[in-house]
C-alpha cells in the first residue's frame, strides 16, 4: 500500500496473499502459469486473461479482485456481499453448488474439473484482508509529517482500502 501526501510517498505492506490465493478460496491459486489475473466485462460477457496465456486453473489475488469488482459492477454481487438469485443476474453463471449460491467464471471442464467460481461463503473469507489494509493505512497516516492527512475510505475492487 502506498499513500502520496504533499509530495511524499509512504509505503507499507501486509501479508494478504494467503487470504486471496487459496487459503480460503477453493479455486484460488498463487500468481503462476494458468492463474486468471484479469477479468473484465465486454458487451455483456466476462472475459479474462491468464498468466502465461495458459488454460485457466484458478484466480490469483489480482484476478480475484478483478472478478469480484466486475461482478459487483454487473450487479451479480449485491452491496451486502451476497450473490443474487439465479435468473435475476444480467450475466449467465449464477448457480447453486452444494446448496450454496455461486457464480461460475468458468464451468468445470477436462482441464479444470472444479471450474472457477466464487460462492457466498468464499466471499466472506475474501473480505478478511480488509482489516489488514485498514490497519496498514492508519499506520501510514500516523507517520511524522502526515498529521493532517485525512484518509477517505471507498470501495475499490470490492474491498475497503484507503487513499
CSV table of C-alpha atoms in Angstrom, one decimal:
chain,number,residue,atom,x,y,z
A,1,UNK,CA,0.0,0.0,0.0
A,2,UNK,CA,1.3,3.4,-0.9
A,3,UNK,CA,-0.1,6.8,0.2
A,4,UNK,CA,1.0,10.0,-1.5
A,5,UNK,CA,0.8,13.2,0.6
A,6,UNK,CA,2.3,16.6,-0.1
A,7,UNK,CA,4.8,15.2,-2.5
A,8,UNK,CA,5.9,12.4,-0.1
A,9,UNK,CA,5.1,8.7,-0.7
A,10,UNK,CA,4.7,6.5,2.4
A,11,UNK,CA,4.7,2.7,1.7
A,12,UNK,CA,3.8,-0.2,3.9
A,13,UNK,CA,2.9,-3.8,3.2
A,14,UNK,CA,0.9,-6.6,4.8
A,15,UNK,CA,0.6,-10.3,4.0
A,16,UNK,CA,-2.8,-10.6,2.4
A,17,UNK,CA,-1.8,-13.1,-0.2
A,18,UNK,CA,-2.8,-16.3,1.6
A,19,UNK,CA,-6.3,-14.9,2.1
A,20,UNK,CA,-6.7,-14.3,-1.6
A,21,UNK,CA,-4.7,-17.1,-3.2
A,22,UNK,CA,-6.3,-20.3,-2.0
A,23,UNK,CA,-6.2,-20.3,1.8
A,24,UNK,CA,-10.0,-19.6,2.0
A,25,UNK,CA,-10.9,-19.5,-1.7
A,26,UNK,CA,-11.5,-23.1,-3.0
A,27,UNK,CA,-10.3,-22.4,-6.5
A,28,UNK,CA,-7.7,-19.7,-5.7
A,29,UNK,CA,-4.0,-20.0,-6.5
A,30,UNK,CA,-0.7,-18.2,-6.5
A,31,UNK,CA,0.3,-16.0,-9.4
A,32,UNK,CA,1.7,-18.6,-11.7
A,33,UNK,CA,1.0,-20.1,-15.1
A,34,UNK,CA,-2.7,-20.6,-15.6
A,35,UNK,CA,-3.8,-18.2,-12.9
A,36,UNK,CA,-6.6,-15.8,-14.0
A,37,UNK,CA,-5.0,-12.4,-13.5
A,38,UNK,CA,-7.5,-10.1,-15.1
A,39,UNK,CA,-11.3,-10.2,-15.5
A,40,UNK,CA,-13.5,-7.6,-17.4
A,41,UNK,CA,-17.0,-7.3,-18.7
A,42,UNK,CA,-17.2,-6.7,-22.5
A,43,UNK,CA,-20.5,-6.4,-24.3
A,44,UNK,CA,-22.3,-8.3,-21.6
A,45,UNK,CA,-19.8,-11.1,-21.4
A,46,UNK,CA,-17.0,-11.8,-19.0
A,47,UNK,CA,-13.5,-12.0,-20.5
A,48,UNK,CA,-10.3,-12.9,-18.7
A,49,UNK,CA,-6.6,-13.4,-19.2
A,50,UNK,CA,-4.2,-15.9,-17.6
A,51,UNK,CA,-0.6,-15.7,-16.7
A,52,UNK,CA,1.4,-17.3,-19.5
A,53,UNK,CA,-1.7,-17.4,-21.7
A,54,UNK,CA,-2.3,-20.9,-20.3
A,55,UNK,CA,-5.5,-22.7,-19.7
A,56,UNK,CA,-7.3,-21.1,-16.7
A,57,UNK,CA,-6.8,-23.0,-13.5
A,58,UNK,CA,-8.0,-20.5,-10.8
A,59,UNK,CA,-7.7,-16.9,-9.9
A,60,UNK,CA,-4.7,-15.4,-8.3
A,61,UNK,CA,-5.2,-12.5,-5.9
A,62,UNK,CA,-5.3,-9.9,-8.6
A,63,UNK,CA,-7.7,-12.0,-10.7
A,64,UNK,CA,-9.9,-12.5,-7.7
A,65,UNK,CA,-10.0,-8.7,-7.0
A,66,UNK,CA,-10.9,-8.1,-10.7
A,67,UNK,CA,-13.6,-10.9,-10.6
A,68,UNK,CA,-15.3,-9.5,-7.5
A,69,UNK,CA,-15.2,-5.9,-8.8
A,70,UNK,CA,-16.6,-6.9,-12.1
A,71,UNK,CA,-19.4,-9.0,-10.5
A,72,UNK,CA,-20.2,-6.0,-8.2
A,73,UNK,CA,-20.4,-3.6,-11.1
A,74,UNK,CA,-22.5,-6.1,-13.1
A,75,UNK,CA,-24.9,-6.4,-10.1
A,76,UNK,CA,-24.2,-10.2,-9.6
A,77,UNK,CA,-22.8,-9.5,-6.2
A,78,UNK,CA,-25.0,-7.2,-4.1
A,79,UNK,CA,-23.6,-4.5,-1.8
A,80,UNK,CA,-24.3,-6.8,1.1
A,81,UNK,CA,-21.8,-9.3,-0.5
A,82,UNK,CA,-24.5,-11.8,-1.4
A,83,UNK,CA,-24.7,-13.3,-4.9
A,84,UNK,CA,-28.1,-12.6,-6.4
A,85,UNK,CA,-30.6,-15.4,-7.2
A,86,UNK,CA,-30.2,-17.4,-10.4
A,87,UNK,CA,-32.3,-15.9,-13.1
A,88,UNK,CA,-32.1,-12.3,-11.8
A,89,UNK,CA,-28.5,-11.8,-12.9
A,90,UNK,CA,-27.6,-10.0,-16.1
A,91,UNK,CA,-24.7,-12.5,-16.6
A,92,UNK,CA,-25.0,-16.2,-17.1
A,93,UNK,CA,-23.1,-18.1,-14.4
A,94,UNK,CA,-25.1,-17.8,-11.2
A,95,UNK,CA,-25.9,-21.3,-10.0
A,96,UNK,CA,-26.4,-23.4,-6.8
A,97,UNK,CA,-23.4,-25.6,-6.0
A,98,UNK,CA,-23.8,-27.9,-3.0
A,99,UNK,CA,-26.8,-25.8,-1.9
A,100,UNK,CA,-24.7,-22.6,-1.8
A,101,UNK,CA,-25.3,-19.8,-4.4
A,102,UNK,CA,-22.2,-19.2,-6.5
A,103,UNK,CA,-21.0,-17.5,-9.7
A,104,UNK,CA,-19.1,-19.6,-12.2
A,105,UNK,CA,-16.5,-17.7,-14.2
A,106,UNK,CA,-15.6,-21.0,-15.9
A,107,UNK,CA,-17.6,-24.2,-15.7
A,108,UNK,CA,-15.9,-27.5,-14.9
A,109,UNK,CA,-14.0,-28.9,-17.8
A,110,UNK,CA,-11.4,-31.6,-18.6
A,111,UNK,CA,-8.7,-29.1,-18.0
A,112,UNK,CA,-10.2,-27.8,-14.7
A,113,UNK,CA,-12.5,-30.3,-13.0
A,114,UNK,CA,-13.8,-27.9,-10.4
A,115,UNK,CA,-14.2,-24.8,-12.7
A,116,UNK,CA,-13.5,-21.3,-11.4
A,117,UNK,CA,-16.2,-20.0,-9.1
A,118,UNK,CA,-16.9,-17.7,-6.2
A,119,UNK,CA,-19.6,-18.5,-3.7
A,120,UNK,CA,-21.2,-16.6,-0.8
A,121,UNK,CA,-19.0,-18.4,1.8
A,122,UNK,CA,-15.8,-17.7,-0.1
A,123,UNK,CA,-16.8,-14.0,-0.5
A,124,UNK,CA,-17.0,-13.7,3.3
A,125,UNK,CA,-13.5,-15.1,3.6
A,126,UNK,CA,-12.3,-12.9,0.8
A,127,UNK,CA,-13.1,-9.8,2.9
A,128,UNK,CA,-10.7,-10.8,5.7
A,129,UNK,CA,-7.7,-8.8,4.3
A,130,UNK,CA,-9.8,-5.6,4.7
A,131,UNK,CA,-8.7,-5.3,8.3
A,132,UNK,CA,-5.1,-5.7,7.4
A,133,UNK,CA,-5.3,-3.0,4.8
A,134,UNK,CA,-7.2,-0.6,7.2
A,135,UNK,CA,-4.5,-1.2,9.9
A,136,UNK,CA,-1.7,-0.5,7.5
A,137,UNK,CA,-3.3,2.6,6.1
A,138,UNK,CA,-3.7,4.0,9.7
A,139,UNK,CA,0.0,3.2,10.3
A,140,UNK,CA,0.9,5.2,7.2
A,141,UNK,CA,-1.3,8.2,8.2
A,142,UNK,CA,0.3,8.3,11.7
A,143,UNK,CA,3.8,8.8,10.2
A,144,UNK,CA,5.6,12.1,11.0
A,145,UNK,CA,4.5,14.9,8.7
A,146,UNK,CA,1.2,13.3,8.0
A,147,UNK,CA,-0.7,14.6,10.9
A,148,UNK,CA,-3.2,16.5,8.7
A,149,UNK,CA,-3.7,13.6,6.3
A,150,UNK,CA,-7.3,12.8,6.0
A,151,UNK,CA,-8.0,9.4,4.6
A,152,UNK,CA,-11.2,8.7,2.7
A,153,UNK,CA,-12.4,5.1,2.6
A,154,UNK,CA,-14.1,3.9,-0.6
A,155,UNK,CA,-14.8,0.6,-2.2
A,156,UNK,CA,-12.0,-0.4,-4.6
A,157,UNK,CA,-12.3,-3.7,-6.3
A,158,UNK,CA,-14.8,-4.9,-3.7
A,159,UNK,CA,-12.7,-4.4,-0.6
A,160,UNK,CA,-12.2,-1.3,1.5
A,161,UNK,CA,-8.8,0.3,1.1
A,162,UNK,CA,-7.7,3.8,1.9
A,163,UNK,CA,-6.5,6.6,-0.3
